[in-house]
Amino acid sequence: MSDRKQELAQAIEAQATLVKQLKADKADKAVLDPAAALLRSLHQELAALDGGAKGKAAKTSFNLKTAKGTKDYNDKDMAIREKVFSTITKVFKKHGAVTIDTPVFELKEILSGKYGEDSKLIYDLADQGGEECSLRYDLTVPFARFLAMNGKEYQNFKRYHIAKVYRRDQPAMTKGRMREFYQCDIDFAGVYDPMIPDAEILRVLVEALTDLDVGKFTVKLNHRKILDGIFEVCGVPEANIRPISSAVDKLDKLPWEDVKKEMTVDKGLEEAVADKIGVYVKLKGGRDLLEKLQQDEELTKNKSASEGLADMALLYDFMDAFGISEKMSFDLSLARGLDYYTGIIYEAVTELSGPPKAKDGAVLKKKKKDDGELDESTVGVGSIAAGGRYDNLVGMFSGTNKKGEPNLKIPCVGVSIGVERVFSILMARQAAADIKSNETEVYVMSVGDSLLKERMEISKELWDADVKASFMFKNKPKLDKQFNACEKERIPFAIIIGKDEIEQGIVRIKDMRSKDESQGGGITVKREDMIATLKEKLASI
Amino acid sequence: MSDRKQELAQAIEAQATLVKQLKADKADKAVLDPAAALLRSLHQELAALDGGAKGKAAKTSFNLKTAKGTKDYNDKDMAIREKVFSTITKVFKKHGAVTIDTPVFELKEILSGKYGEDSKLIYDLADQGGEECSLRYDLTVPFARFLAMNGKEYQNFKRYHIAKVYRRDQPAMTKGRMREFYQCDIDFAGVYDPMIPDAEILRVLVEALTDLDVGKFTVKLNHRKILDGIFEVCGVPEANIRPISSAVDKLDKLPWEDVKKEMTVDKGLEEAVADKIGVYVKLKGGRDLLEKLQQDEELTKNKSASEGLADMALLYDFMDAFGISEKMSFDLSLARGLDYYTGIIYEAVTELSGPPKAKDGAVLKKKKKDDGELDESTVGVGSIAAGGRYDNLVGMFSGTNKKGEPNLKIPCVGVSIGVERVFSILMARQAAADIKSNETEVYVMSVGDSLLKERMEISKELWDADVKASFMFKNKPKLDKQFNACEKERIPFAIIIGKDEIEQGIVRIKDMRSKDESQGGGITVKREDMIATLKEKLASI
């Protein structure tokens, strides 16, 4: 125990006795309160010291890590991440979108009843007095809440939002499945003619994934109304449609037999109904599938399905005009778990999205390791983007009029790109050593003498002229150490000074990228020409 | 109640009876579990519907707002915010810094014992099983944790981090005092020669505030060792130094009498000691003050104070070389509440930082309104940046060796810019109407006919050529509505097509910024020259 901690411990003991005595004596508040306050201060200081110097015990008891399912991004990761964000932002801005930001936590009631079975994954804040809050689960619900609050000004609104969201899910870190992760969302809000914004959102998605260079990808596409129509036609009781829809949504991860079991055993569906659903949800294709369904009389007689089919026909025309139809796979097994979708739904997948397959081609089932964590060799990266149309979400926040209709109805369509999964794909491709994370242009170094003040004055001149410059934080730096730093940081130019240069009012400029020995100590320029010469050289990089 | 809700309620009743019966019968798990699962599904669906359609009740019971102390940033706010961030980032990069990112929550134990009396302001996550976590309170402690985990690779590290932090403080929103707010931090980590990185950090701060154009500012500067020396010389018991230091730190908000009262009445200091402290902490100045203190024999004989004074002398030399000394105010009342500072400390203030003054020049005391919120007319924006040297924080995380010394010691110095306060200053200056938040360059419109497919095809061509283009999401948009949208969004060019243009294979390009009537419907160009002509015009903006 340090001297100070010993002293504190003694002080605390003495003060505690005093406070106890005062309380026993029912002392006046004006006496008791300050005594108790001092005791608290002493405890706080001791606690602070304990936090810092747990000694040997600290070694074993202190858990030096980030929280489960979260990770740090170092400077190299960030260089990749910023490139990803700027690529996506450029596409979003090309389509007229502007950005907003919302808080990382919302009132708990804002999030409740929006995420179906996934609501259990929401992070809550502790009750420390005041409002009940939760961390946002996605950027869509906060956007709808924003529109409900500000909808008069934002009847027509193209917005994007790049920010972190939170889900208490079982993480698979190397596959980019985390508890804290970034989403890049773009949504078009407003009352427009059918399927026009929907088609442009899909065009945005295709552009973004193409520019991100994630490799071959497909956008699975379906329509909630078609799906609901199929369930109705097959004979699913209306109250059971959402649960059955959740089961269908698992078809990308589970074989049909398991999904059927969930429908019949867990959710009480008749086997014949499940089999009939099975015939539909195994269908996938392009416009050909649409034409096939348009000839299915059972479906076209169903109101919901026939509305969905009309939407899809219009959408295919628009996607042709936008040149993106061939990226789409109309896939009746796509259901999407979230409650709020009302129209088209979609999900982009790459070859790495699905679960790994065994040698015989069978899908490997998700496995847990002994410690309860997921075995990451048995899971895929999942979809890399997803979205859909949600026409009623804003209305859920706006309150209703006398007729029970929402006061404000702003239909929306949007997509969310899950960039963590894109990062995993891109990071796997790039060697960390090849990434220059700093932007420094010039390193100011001295030969022979300290010349600290002179290096500082030259750095000041460079900074004043907006040149990115560094120097070594040493009084007497060795020349080879300065050269090494320059090389390690990949700084293209060095300014070199010695006693002679200072006396003659000159500096040397050396191109550090060149291995040409003939430049020797670099070219010499007059001090007053230093900035101009350097700027010229920098411009030619 | 809607039909569906009625149906659900009936289904739930029936299913609940069944589950109850099965339980009473001690039914087999294989039978009971699916039945219970269905009941849960039904409940969930009903809850989802209830969230969405509370009818009249929703109007009064639903609280449509962001959580206390947090706010949304709309597109105009974001345009300002992004300008602020890019200005700051540019300065940080100019000084060789790279960026990292850490999770928004940390293990609770990482944050404990770092913030002194302010620890009570930390937000905790609810206990939902698993680790205990808290939202980060600043970016400094997570940075130190990062260094402790990765220190071998990052012995010398200039890093910046721009991200949100969380404090359960009493908010004053219009003054930029919020519970969720951005910090822009830059820190230099590594073992260097004395005061060199410290001086550059102060230069970074001065450059950033100058480039941000926040108006006249001053950087208050002090040294923890000088302050500790003063407390020792005045006779403060060692165990009481941090609490007394916290009291001194309130001198910018409270008159000396109140601070003295806190020292003597609340914290048990002798009145004579407090008075002696009072003489010192009222001193402020520049190098002149330093020279005065260097002649104070009582101080120079104190080890701590004399080390601090030597640091300050060196710092003033370096600040002269960097041309920033005249921005500094050496101010002995500056104490900074956080526990982890060990060397120089500083705080930047503007004319708006302090509390408003009454007509007679007296400081207005902070007042609460009837609802318990702060009366914002009685509080200032506070400091707009702050920081200091913290040499032991990384060691607090690294564990200790047999001698009780930290396994890893990485000294650091840094500064944090509180941009919310900078935003309030900048937003107060700018009219919202003057901000163009989108970057759209071209609006594609039709005259007379729908031409939806043609507008889509032209948009596709523009997007393919990286031109930022929009069109109206209507089948048959009216011409004046299209012109209005173009004007409202401040889009500089319009491409106009009609039946004739399509037949002749031409388009019209109109400069929307020009009020020159002579351009009429704009110039006509061949469809195949559209992109080239437009790019030329855009380049000349």
PDB file of N, CA and C in Angstrom, chain A residues 4 34 45 55 59 63 65 68 72-73 75 81 93-94 101 103-104 109 122 124 126 128 131 145 154 164 166 168 180 193 203 238-239 265-266 400 439 463-464 466 473 475, chain B residues 4 34 45 55 59 65 68 72-73 75 81 93-94 101 103-104 109 122 124 126 128 131 145 154 164 166 168 180 193 203 238-239 265-266 400 439 463-464 466 473 475:
ATOM      1  N   ARG A   4       0.386   7.326   0.526  1.00  0.00           N
ATOM      2  CA  ARG A   4      -0.804   8.157   0.431  1.00  0.00           C
ATOM      3  C   ARG A   4      -2.067   7.362   0.730  1.00  0.00           C
ATOM      4  N   PRO A  34     -21.313  18.756   5.924  1.00  0.00           N
ATOM      5  CA  PRO A  34     -19.928  18.926   5.475  1.00  0.00           C
ATOM      6  C   PRO A  34     -19.027  17.761   5.912  1.00  0.00           C
ATOM      7  N   GLU A  45     -11.278   9.551  -3.410  1.00  0.00           N
ATOM      8  CA  GLU A  45      -9.867   9.577  -3.775  1.00  0.00           C
ATOM      9  C   GLU A  45      -9.242   8.198  -3.644  1.00  0.00           C
ATOM     10  N   GLY A  55      -1.980  -3.199  -8.076  1.00  0.00           N
ATOM     11  CA  GLY A  55      -0.820  -4.038  -7.789  1.00  0.00           C
ATOM     12  C   GLY A  55      -0.954  -5.391  -8.453  1.00  0.00           C
ATOM     13  N   LYS A  59      -3.332  -7.720 -12.183  1.00  0.00           N
ATOM     14  CA  LYS A  59      -2.908  -8.577 -13.286  1.00  0.00           C
ATOM     15  C   LYS A  59      -3.939  -9.638 -13.625  1.00  0.00           C
ATOM     16  N   ASN A  63      -9.887  -7.036 -16.536  1.00  0.00           N
ATOM     17  CA  ASN A  63     -10.205  -7.601 -17.826  1.00  0.00           C
ATOM     18  C   ASN A  63      -9.951  -6.564 -18.913  1.00  0.00           C
ATOM     19  N   LYS A  65     -10.089  -5.584 -22.215  1.00  0.00           N
ATOM     20  CA  LYS A  65     -10.675  -5.956 -23.507  1.00  0.00           C
ATOM     21  C   LYS A  65     -11.827  -5.013 -23.826  1.00  0.00           C
ATOM     22  N   LYS A  68     -17.999  -7.564 -25.237  1.00  0.00           N
ATOM     23  CA  LYS A  68     -18.329  -8.652 -26.165  1.00  0.00           C
ATOM     24  C   LYS A  68     -19.059  -8.141 -27.415  1.00  0.00           C
ATOM     25  N   ASP A  72     -12.166  -2.474 -31.557  1.00  0.00           N
ATOM     26  CA  ASP A  72     -11.525  -1.232 -31.951  1.00  0.00           C
ATOM     27  C   ASP A  72     -11.175  -1.292 -33.437  1.00  0.00           C
ATOM     28  N   TYR A  73     -11.133  -0.132 -34.046  1.00  0.00           N
ATOM     29  CA  TYR A  73     -10.600  -0.014 -35.406  1.00  0.00           C
ATOM     30  C   TYR A  73      -9.307   0.768 -35.308  1.00  0.00           C
ATOM     31  N   ASP A  75      -5.675   2.493 -37.032  1.00  0.00           N
ATOM     32  CA  ASP A  75      -5.523   3.467 -38.113  1.00  0.00           C
ATOM     33  C   ASP A  75      -5.619   2.850 -39.510  1.00  0.00           C
ATOM     34  N   ARG A  81     -12.025   1.910 -43.861  1.00  0.00           N
ATOM     35  CA  ARG A  81     -13.400   2.270 -43.527  1.00  0.00           C
ATOM     36  C   ARG A  81     -13.771   3.621 -44.119  1.00  0.00           C
ATOM     37  N   LYS A  93     -25.034  10.923 -52.498  1.00  0.00           N
ATOM     38  CA  LYS A  93     -25.175  12.335 -52.892  1.00  0.00           C
ATOM     39  C   LYS A  93     -25.509  12.472 -54.374  1.00  0.00           C
ATOM     40  N   LYS A  94     -25.009  11.540 -55.184  1.00  0.00           N
ATOM     41  CA  LYS A  94     -25.296  11.558 -56.620  1.00  0.00           C
ATOM     42  C   LYS A  94     -26.791  11.454 -56.858  1.00  0.00           C
ATOM     43  N   ASP A 101     -28.632  13.418 -38.493  1.00  0.00           N
ATOM     44  CA  ASP A 101     -28.131  12.558 -37.427  1.00  0.00           C
ATOM     45  C   ASP A 101     -29.142  12.527 -36.294  1.00  0.00           C
ATOM     46  N   PRO A 103     -29.942  10.745 -32.149  1.00  0.00           N
ATOM     47  CA  PRO A 103     -29.178  10.253 -30.988  1.00  0.00           C
ATOM     48  C   PRO A 103     -28.982   8.740 -31.016  1.00  0.00           C
ATOM     49  N   VAL A 104     -27.949   8.271 -30.324  1.00  0.00           N
ATOM     50  CA  VAL A 104     -27.648   6.837 -30.313  1.00  0.00           C
ATOM     51  C   VAL A 104     -28.649   6.092 -29.433  1.00  0.00           C
ATOM     52  N   GLU A 109     -40.015   3.399 -25.607  1.00  0.00           N
ATOM     53  CA  GLU A 109     -41.321   3.188 -26.249  1.00  0.00           C
ATOM     54  C   GLU A 109     -41.280   3.463 -27.761  1.00  0.00           C
ATOM     55  N   ILE A 122     -32.696  -5.876 -28.321  1.00  0.00           N
ATOM     56  CA  ILE A 122     -32.485  -4.445 -28.059  1.00  0.00           C
ATOM     57  C   ILE A 122     -31.715  -4.245 -26.745  1.00  0.00           C
ATOM     58  N   ASP A 124     -30.957  -2.076 -23.523  1.00  0.00           N
ATOM     59  CA  ASP A 124     -31.570  -1.018 -22.720  1.00  0.00           C
ATOM     60  C   ASP A 124     -30.512  -0.295 -21.900  1.00  0.00           C
ATOM     61  N   ALA A 126     -29.482   1.408 -18.269  1.00  0.00           N
ATOM     62  CA  ALA A 126     -29.871   1.143 -16.886  1.00  0.00           C
ATOM     63  C   ALA A 126     -30.814   2.239 -16.398  1.00  0.00           C
ATOM     64  N   GLN A 128     -31.328   4.867 -14.181  1.00  0.00           N
ATOM     65  CA  GLN A 128     -30.590   5.713 -13.235  1.00  0.00           C
ATOM     66  C   GLN A 128     -31.434   6.942 -12.887  1.00  0.00           C
ATOM     67  N   GLU A 131     -35.962   9.062 -17.791  1.00  0.00           N
ATOM     68  CA  GLU A 131     -36.652   8.299 -18.818  1.00  0.00           C
ATOM     69  C   GLU A 131     -36.053   6.913 -19.051  1.00  0.00           C
ATOM     70  N   ARG A 145     -39.306   8.329 -36.695  1.00  0.00           N
ATOM     71  CA  ARG A 145     -39.613   9.198 -35.542  1.00  0.00           C
ATOM     72  C   ARG A 145     -39.277  10.653 -35.885  1.00  0.00           C
ATOM     73  N   TYR A 154     -40.607  18.170 -44.075  1.00  0.00           N
ATOM     74  CA  TYR A 154     -39.912  17.104 -44.799  1.00  0.00           C
ATOM     75  C   TYR A 154     -40.877  16.126 -45.464  1.00  0.00           C
ATOM     76  N   LYS A 164     -23.682   4.027 -36.192  1.00  0.00           N
ATOM     77  CA  LYS A 164     -23.640   2.728 -35.534  1.00  0.00           C
ATOM     78  C   LYS A 164     -25.004   2.349 -34.967  1.00  0.00           C
ATOM     79  N   TYR A 166     -27.052  -1.121 -32.639  1.00  0.00           N
ATOM     80  CA  TYR A 166     -26.706  -2.040 -31.547  1.00  0.00           C
ATOM     81  C   TYR A 166     -27.669  -3.211 -31.445  1.00  0.00           C
ATOM     82  N   ARG A 168     -27.985  -7.122 -29.389  1.00  0.00           N
ATOM     83  CA  ARG A 168     -27.423  -8.119 -28.474  1.00  0.00           C
ATOM     84  C   ARG A 168     -27.513  -9.509 -29.079  1.00  0.00           C
ATOM     85  N   GLU A 180     -22.045  -4.096 -32.046  1.00  0.00           N
ATOM     86  CA  GLU A 180     -22.021  -2.685 -32.449  1.00  0.00           C
ATOM     87  C   GLU A 180     -21.541  -2.675 -33.880  1.00  0.00           C
ATOM     88  N   ASP A 193     -45.565   8.651 -57.259  1.00  0.00           N
ATOM     89  CA  ASP A 193     -46.263   7.645 -58.063  1.00  0.00           C
ATOM     90  C   ASP A 193     -45.591   6.290 -57.866  1.00  0.00           C
ATOM     91  N   ARG A 203     -31.484   1.042 -57.763  1.00  0.00           N
ATOM     92  CA  ARG A 203     -30.367   1.515 -58.586  1.00  0.00           C
ATOM     93  C   ARG A 203     -29.226   2.009 -57.676  1.00  0.00           C
ATOM     94  N   GLU A 238     -55.005 -15.711 -40.482  1.00  0.00           N
ATOM     95  CA  GLU A 238     -54.426 -14.364 -40.567  1.00  0.00           C
ATOM     96  C   GLU A 238     -53.523 -14.067 -39.376  1.00  0.00           C
ATOM     97  N   ALA A 239     -53.935 -14.486 -38.184  1.00  0.00           N
ATOM     98  CA  ALA A 239     -53.148 -14.172 -36.986  1.00  0.00           C
ATOM     99  C   ALA A 239     -51.787 -14.860 -36.989  1.00  0.00           C
ATOM    100  N   VAL A 265     -44.718 -27.908 -36.155  1.00  0.00           N
ATOM    101  CA  VAL A 265     -44.577 -28.299 -34.750  1.00  0.00           C
ATOM    102  C   VAL A 265     -44.604 -27.078 -33.831  1.00  0.00           C
ATOM    103  N   ASP A 266     -43.760 -26.073 -34.136  1.00  0.00           N
ATOM    104  CA  ASP A 266     -43.654 -24.931 -33.219  1.00  0.00           C
ATOM    105  C   ASP A 266     -44.827 -23.979 -33.365  1.00  0.00           C
ATOM    106  N   THR A 400     -53.395   9.511 -34.093  1.00  0.00           N
ATOM    107  CA  THR A 400     -54.474   9.299 -35.070  1.00  0.00           C
ATOM    108  C   THR A 400     -55.578  10.346 -34.923  1.00  0.00           C
ATOM    109  N   GLU A 439      -1.193  11.405 -43.559  1.00  0.00           N
ATOM    110  CA  GLU A 439      -1.101  12.188 -44.801  1.00  0.00           C
ATOM    111  C   GLU A 439       0.095  13.130 -44.796  1.00  0.00           C
ATOM    112  N   TRP A 463       3.344  24.795 -41.491  1.00  0.00           N
ATOM    113  CA  TRP A 463       1.938  24.722 -41.055  1.00  0.00           C
ATOM    114  C   TRP A 463       1.179  25.980 -41.489  1.00  0.00           C
ATOM    115  N   ASP A 464       1.861  27.139 -41.312  1.00  0.00           N
ATOM    116  CA  ASP A 464       1.213  28.397 -41.717  1.00  0.00           C
ATOM    117  C   ASP A 464       0.845  28.361 -43.195  1.00  0.00           C
ATOM    118  N   ASP A 466      -0.064  25.694 -44.760  1.00  0.00           N
ATOM    119  CA  ASP A 466      -0.941  24.531 -44.973  1.00  0.00           C
ATOM    120  C   ASP A 466      -0.221  23.299 -45.492  1.00  0.00           C
ATOM    121  N   PHE A 473      10.193  14.551 -31.832  1.00  0.00           N
ATOM    122  CA  PHE A 473      10.054  15.221 -30.529  1.00  0.00           C
ATOM    123  C   PHE A 473      11.255  14.935 -29.629  1.00  0.00           C
ATOM    124  N   ASN A 475      15.307  16.427 -28.345  1.00  0.00           N
ATOM    125  CA  ASN A 475      16.269  17.534 -28.359  1.00  0.00           C
ATOM    126  C   ASN A 475      17.412  17.280 -29.328  1.00  0.00           C
TER     127      ASN A 475
ATOM    128  N   ARG B   4     -58.578  -7.601 -36.886  1.00  0.00           N
ATOM    129  CA  ARG B   4     -57.451  -8.492 -36.682  1.00  0.00           C
ATOM    130  C   ARG B   4     -57.090  -8.586 -35.198  1.00  0.00           C
ATOM    131  N   PRO B  34     -44.108 -26.128 -28.053  1.00  0.00           N
ATOM    132  CA  PRO B  34     -44.676 -25.475 -29.256  1.00  0.00           C
ATOM    133  C   PRO B  34     -45.936 -24.685 -28.945  1.00  0.00           C
ATOM    134  N   GLU B  45     -47.491 -10.395 -31.778  1.00  0.00           N
ATOM    135  CA  GLU B  45     -48.170  -9.702 -32.862  1.00  0.00           C
ATOM    136  C   GLU B  45     -49.148  -8.659 -32.335  1.00  0.00           C
ATOM    137  N   GLY B  55     -54.733   4.371 -31.335  1.00  0.00           N
ATOM    138  CA  GLY B  55     -55.958   5.144 -31.494  1.00  0.00           C
ATOM    139  C   GLY B  55     -55.884   6.454 -30.726  1.00  0.00           C
ATOM    140  N   LYS B  59     -52.524   9.610 -28.785  1.00  0.00           N
ATOM    141  CA  LYS B  59     -52.336  11.052 -28.850  1.00  0.00           C
ATOM    142  C   LYS B  59     -51.780  11.629 -27.559  1.00  0.00           C
ATOM    143  N   LYS B  65     -40.598  12.441 -28.841  1.00  0.00           N
ATOM    144  CA  LYS B  65     -39.463  13.336 -28.613  1.00  0.00           C
ATOM    145  C   LYS B  65     -38.176  12.532 -28.574  1.00  0.00           C
ATOM    146  N   LYS B  68     -34.058  13.081 -23.125  1.00  0.00           N
ATOM    147  CA  LYS B  68     -33.589  14.317 -22.494  1.00  0.00           C
ATOM    148  C   LYS B  68     -32.097  14.553 -22.744  1.00  0.00           C
ATOM    149  N   ASP B  72     -31.862  15.825 -32.500  1.00  0.00           N
ATOM    150  CA  ASP B  72     -31.604  15.472 -33.888  1.00  0.00           C
ATOM    151  C   ASP B  72     -30.845  16.598 -34.560  1.00  0.00           C
ATOM    152  N   TYR B  73     -30.059  16.248 -35.557  1.00  0.00           N
ATOM    153  CA  TYR B  73     -29.449  17.246 -36.435  1.00  0.00           C
ATOM    154  C   TYR B  73     -30.095  17.097 -37.798  1.00  0.00           C
ATOM    155  N   ASP B  75     -30.724  18.311 -41.945  1.00  0.00           N
ATOM    156  CA  ASP B  75     -29.749  18.428 -43.038  1.00  0.00           C
ATOM    157  C   ASP B  75     -28.960  19.735 -43.008  1.00  0.00           C
ATOM    158  N   ARG B  81     -22.130  21.066 -39.445  1.00  0.00           N
ATOM    159  CA  ARG B  81     -21.339  20.149 -38.654  1.00  0.00           C
ATOM    160  C   ARG B  81     -20.232  19.510 -39.492  1.00  0.00           C
ATOM    161  N   LYS B  93      -4.731  16.337 -39.390  1.00  0.00           N
ATOM    162  CA  LYS B  93      -3.905  15.607 -40.363  1.00  0.00           C
ATOM    163  C   LYS B  93      -2.636  16.378 -40.706  1.00  0.00           C
ATOM    164  N   LYS B  94      -2.750  17.700 -40.682  1.00  0.00           N
ATOM    165  CA  LYS B  94      -1.578  18.544 -40.969  1.00  0.00           C
ATOM    166  C   LYS B  94      -0.477  18.264 -39.962  1.00  0.00           C
ATOM    167  N   ASP B 101     -11.029   4.170 -34.083  1.00  0.00           N
ATOM    168  CA  ASP B 101     -12.370   4.231 -33.512  1.00  0.00           C
ATOM    169  C   ASP B 101     -12.498   3.152 -32.443  1.00  0.00           C
ATOM    170  N   PRO B 103     -15.385   1.336 -29.388  1.00  0.00           N
ATOM    171  CA  PRO B 103     -16.832   1.149 -29.213  1.00  0.00           C
ATOM    172  C   PRO B 103     -17.463   2.250 -28.351  1.00  0.00           C
ATOM    173  N   VAL B 104     -18.769   2.451 -28.522  1.00  0.00           N
ATOM    174  CA  VAL B 104     -19.460   3.501 -27.778  1.00  0.00           C
ATOM    175  C   VAL B 104     -19.645   3.091 -26.315  1.00  0.00           C
ATOM    176  N   GLU B 109     -15.728  -1.471 -15.597  1.00  0.00           N
ATOM    177  CA  GLU B 109     -14.511  -1.344 -14.779  1.00  0.00           C
ATOM    178  C   GLU B 109     -13.425  -0.513 -15.480  1.00  0.00           C
ATOM    179  N   ILE B 122     -21.811   9.012 -15.311  1.00  0.00           N
ATOM    180  CA  ILE B 122     -21.643   7.945 -16.309  1.00  0.00           C
ATOM    181  C   ILE B 122     -22.962   7.205 -16.539  1.00  0.00           C
ATOM    182  N   ASP B 124     -24.898   3.868 -17.445  1.00  0.00           N
ATOM    183  CA  ASP B 124     -24.696   2.424 -17.476  1.00  0.00           C
ATOM    184  C   ASP B 124     -25.707   1.764 -18.404  1.00  0.00           C
ATOM    185  N   ALA B 126     -28.236  -1.441 -19.053  1.00  0.00           N
ATOM    186  CA  ALA B 126     -29.016  -2.311 -18.166  1.00  0.00           C
ATOM    187  C   ALA B 126     -28.363  -3.687 -18.109  1.00  0.00           C
ATOM    188  N   GLN B 128     -28.638  -7.087 -18.784  1.00  0.00           N
ATOM    189  CA  GLN B 128     -29.484  -8.029 -19.539  1.00  0.00           C
ATOM    190  C   GLN B 128     -28.755  -9.370 -19.661  1.00  0.00           C
ATOM    191  N   GLU B 131     -21.751  -9.064 -19.571  1.00  0.00           N
ATOM    192  CA  GLU B 131     -20.854  -8.109 -18.934  1.00  0.00           C
ATOM    193  C   GLU B 131     -21.562  -6.826 -18.501  1.00  0.00           C
ATOM    194  N   ARG B 145      -7.002   2.800 -22.903  1.00  0.00           N
ATOM    195  CA  ARG B 145      -7.277   1.353 -22.914  1.00  0.00           C
ATOM    196  C   ARG B 145      -6.771   0.715 -24.210  1.00  0.00           C
ATOM    197  N   TYR B 154       2.179   0.639 -30.922  1.00  0.00           N
ATOM    198  CA  TYR B 154       1.852   2.073 -30.920  1.00  0.00           C
ATOM    199  C   TYR B 154       2.600   2.834 -29.827  1.00  0.00           C
ATOM    200  N   LYS B 164     -19.013  10.640 -30.493  1.00  0.00           N
ATOM    201  CA  LYS B 164     -19.930  11.077 -29.451  1.00  0.00           C
ATOM    202  C   LYS B 164     -19.547  10.504 -28.090  1.00  0.00           C
ATOM    203  N   TYR B 166     -20.964  10.590 -23.659  1.00  0.00           N
ATOM    204  CA  TYR B 166     -22.243  10.597 -22.942  1.00  0.00           C
ATOM    205  C   TYR B 166     -22.079  10.995 -21.485  1.00  0.00           C
ATOM    206  N   ARG B 168     -24.571  12.139 -18.002  1.00  0.00           N
ATOM    207  CA  ARG B 168     -25.911  12.380 -17.439  1.00  0.00           C
ATOM    208  C   ARG B 168     -25.917  13.681 -16.648  1.00  0.00           C
ATOM    209  N   GLU B 180     -25.644  13.886 -24.896  1.00  0.00           N
ATOM    210  CA  GLU B 180     -24.911  13.218 -25.968  1.00  0.00           C
ATOM    211  C   GLU B 180     -24.244  14.316 -26.766  1.00  0.00           C
ATOM    212  N   ASP B 193      11.123  14.080 -25.528  1.00  0.00           N
ATOM    213  CA  ASP B 193      11.788  15.044 -24.659  1.00  0.00           C
ATOM    214  C   ASP B 193      10.753  16.050 -24.157  1.00  0.00           C
ATOM    215  N   ARG B 203      -0.329  24.267 -30.222  1.00  0.00           N
ATOM    216  CA  ARG B 203      -0.341  24.872 -31.562  1.00  0.00           C
ATOM    217  C   ARG B 203      -1.534  24.313 -32.375  1.00  0.00           C
ATOM    218  N   GLU B 238      -2.313  16.258   2.386  1.00  0.00           N
ATOM    219  CA  GLU B 238      -2.188  15.599   1.074  1.00  0.00           C
ATOM    220  C   GLU B 238      -3.486  14.923   0.644  1.00  0.00           C
ATOM    221  N   ALA B 239      -4.150  14.267   1.597  1.00  0.00           N
ATOM    222  CA  ALA B 239      -5.368  13.529   1.263  1.00  0.00           C
ATOM    223  C   ALA B 239      -6.495  14.447   0.800  1.00  0.00           C
ATOM    224  N   VAL B 265     -16.100  25.063   4.868  1.00  0.00           N
ATOM    225  CA  VAL B 265     -17.282  24.455   5.481  1.00  0.00           C
ATOM    226  C   VAL B 265     -17.486  23.019   5.001  1.00  0.00           C
ATOM    227  N   ASP B 266     -17.490  22.822   3.646  1.00  0.00           N
ATOM    228  CA  ASP B 266     -17.793  21.489   3.125  1.00  0.00           C
ATOM    229  C   ASP B 266     -16.610  20.545   3.254  1.00  0.00           C
ATOM    230  N   THR B 400       0.813  -4.479 -13.275  1.00  0.00           N
ATOM    231  CA  THR B 400       2.097  -4.046 -12.737  1.00  0.00           C
ATOM    232  C   THR B 400       3.057  -5.218 -12.636  1.00  0.00           C
ATOM    233  N   GLU B 439     -26.205  18.179 -52.997  1.00  0.00           N
ATOM    234  CA  GLU B 439     -25.167  18.508 -53.981  1.00  0.00           C
ATOM    235  C   GLU B 439     -25.634  18.269 -55.411  1.00  0.00           C
ATOM    236  N   TRP B 463     -26.073   9.371 -64.252  1.00  0.00           N
ATOM    237  CA  TRP B 463     -25.462   8.661 -63.113  1.00  0.00           C
ATOM    238  C   TRP B 463     -24.256   7.857 -63.578  1.00  0.00           C
ATOM    239  N   ASP B 464     -24.420   7.180 -64.733  1.00  0.00           N
ATOM    240  CA  ASP B 464     -23.306   6.380 -65.252  1.00  0.00           C
ATOM    241  C   ASP B 464     -22.079   7.257 -65.469  1.00  0.00           C
ATOM    242  N   ASP B 466     -21.326   9.789 -63.604  1.00  0.00           N
ATOM    243  CA  ASP B 466     -20.996  10.406 -62.310  1.00  0.00           C
ATOM    244  C   ASP B 466     -21.532  11.831 -62.144  1.00  0.00           C
ATOM    245  N   PHE B 473     -40.543  12.178 -58.996  1.00  0.00           N
ATOM    246  CA  PHE B 473     -41.108  10.821 -58.919  1.00  0.00           C
ATOM    247  C   PHE B 473     -42.604  10.834 -59.250  1.00  0.00           C
ATOM    248  N   ASN B 475     -45.620  10.348 -62.557  1.00  0.00           N
ATOM    249  CA  ASN B 475     -45.859   9.929 -63.938  1.00  0.00           C
ATOM    250  C   ASN B 475     -46.033  11.133 -64.851  1.00  0.00           C
TER     251      ASN B 475
END
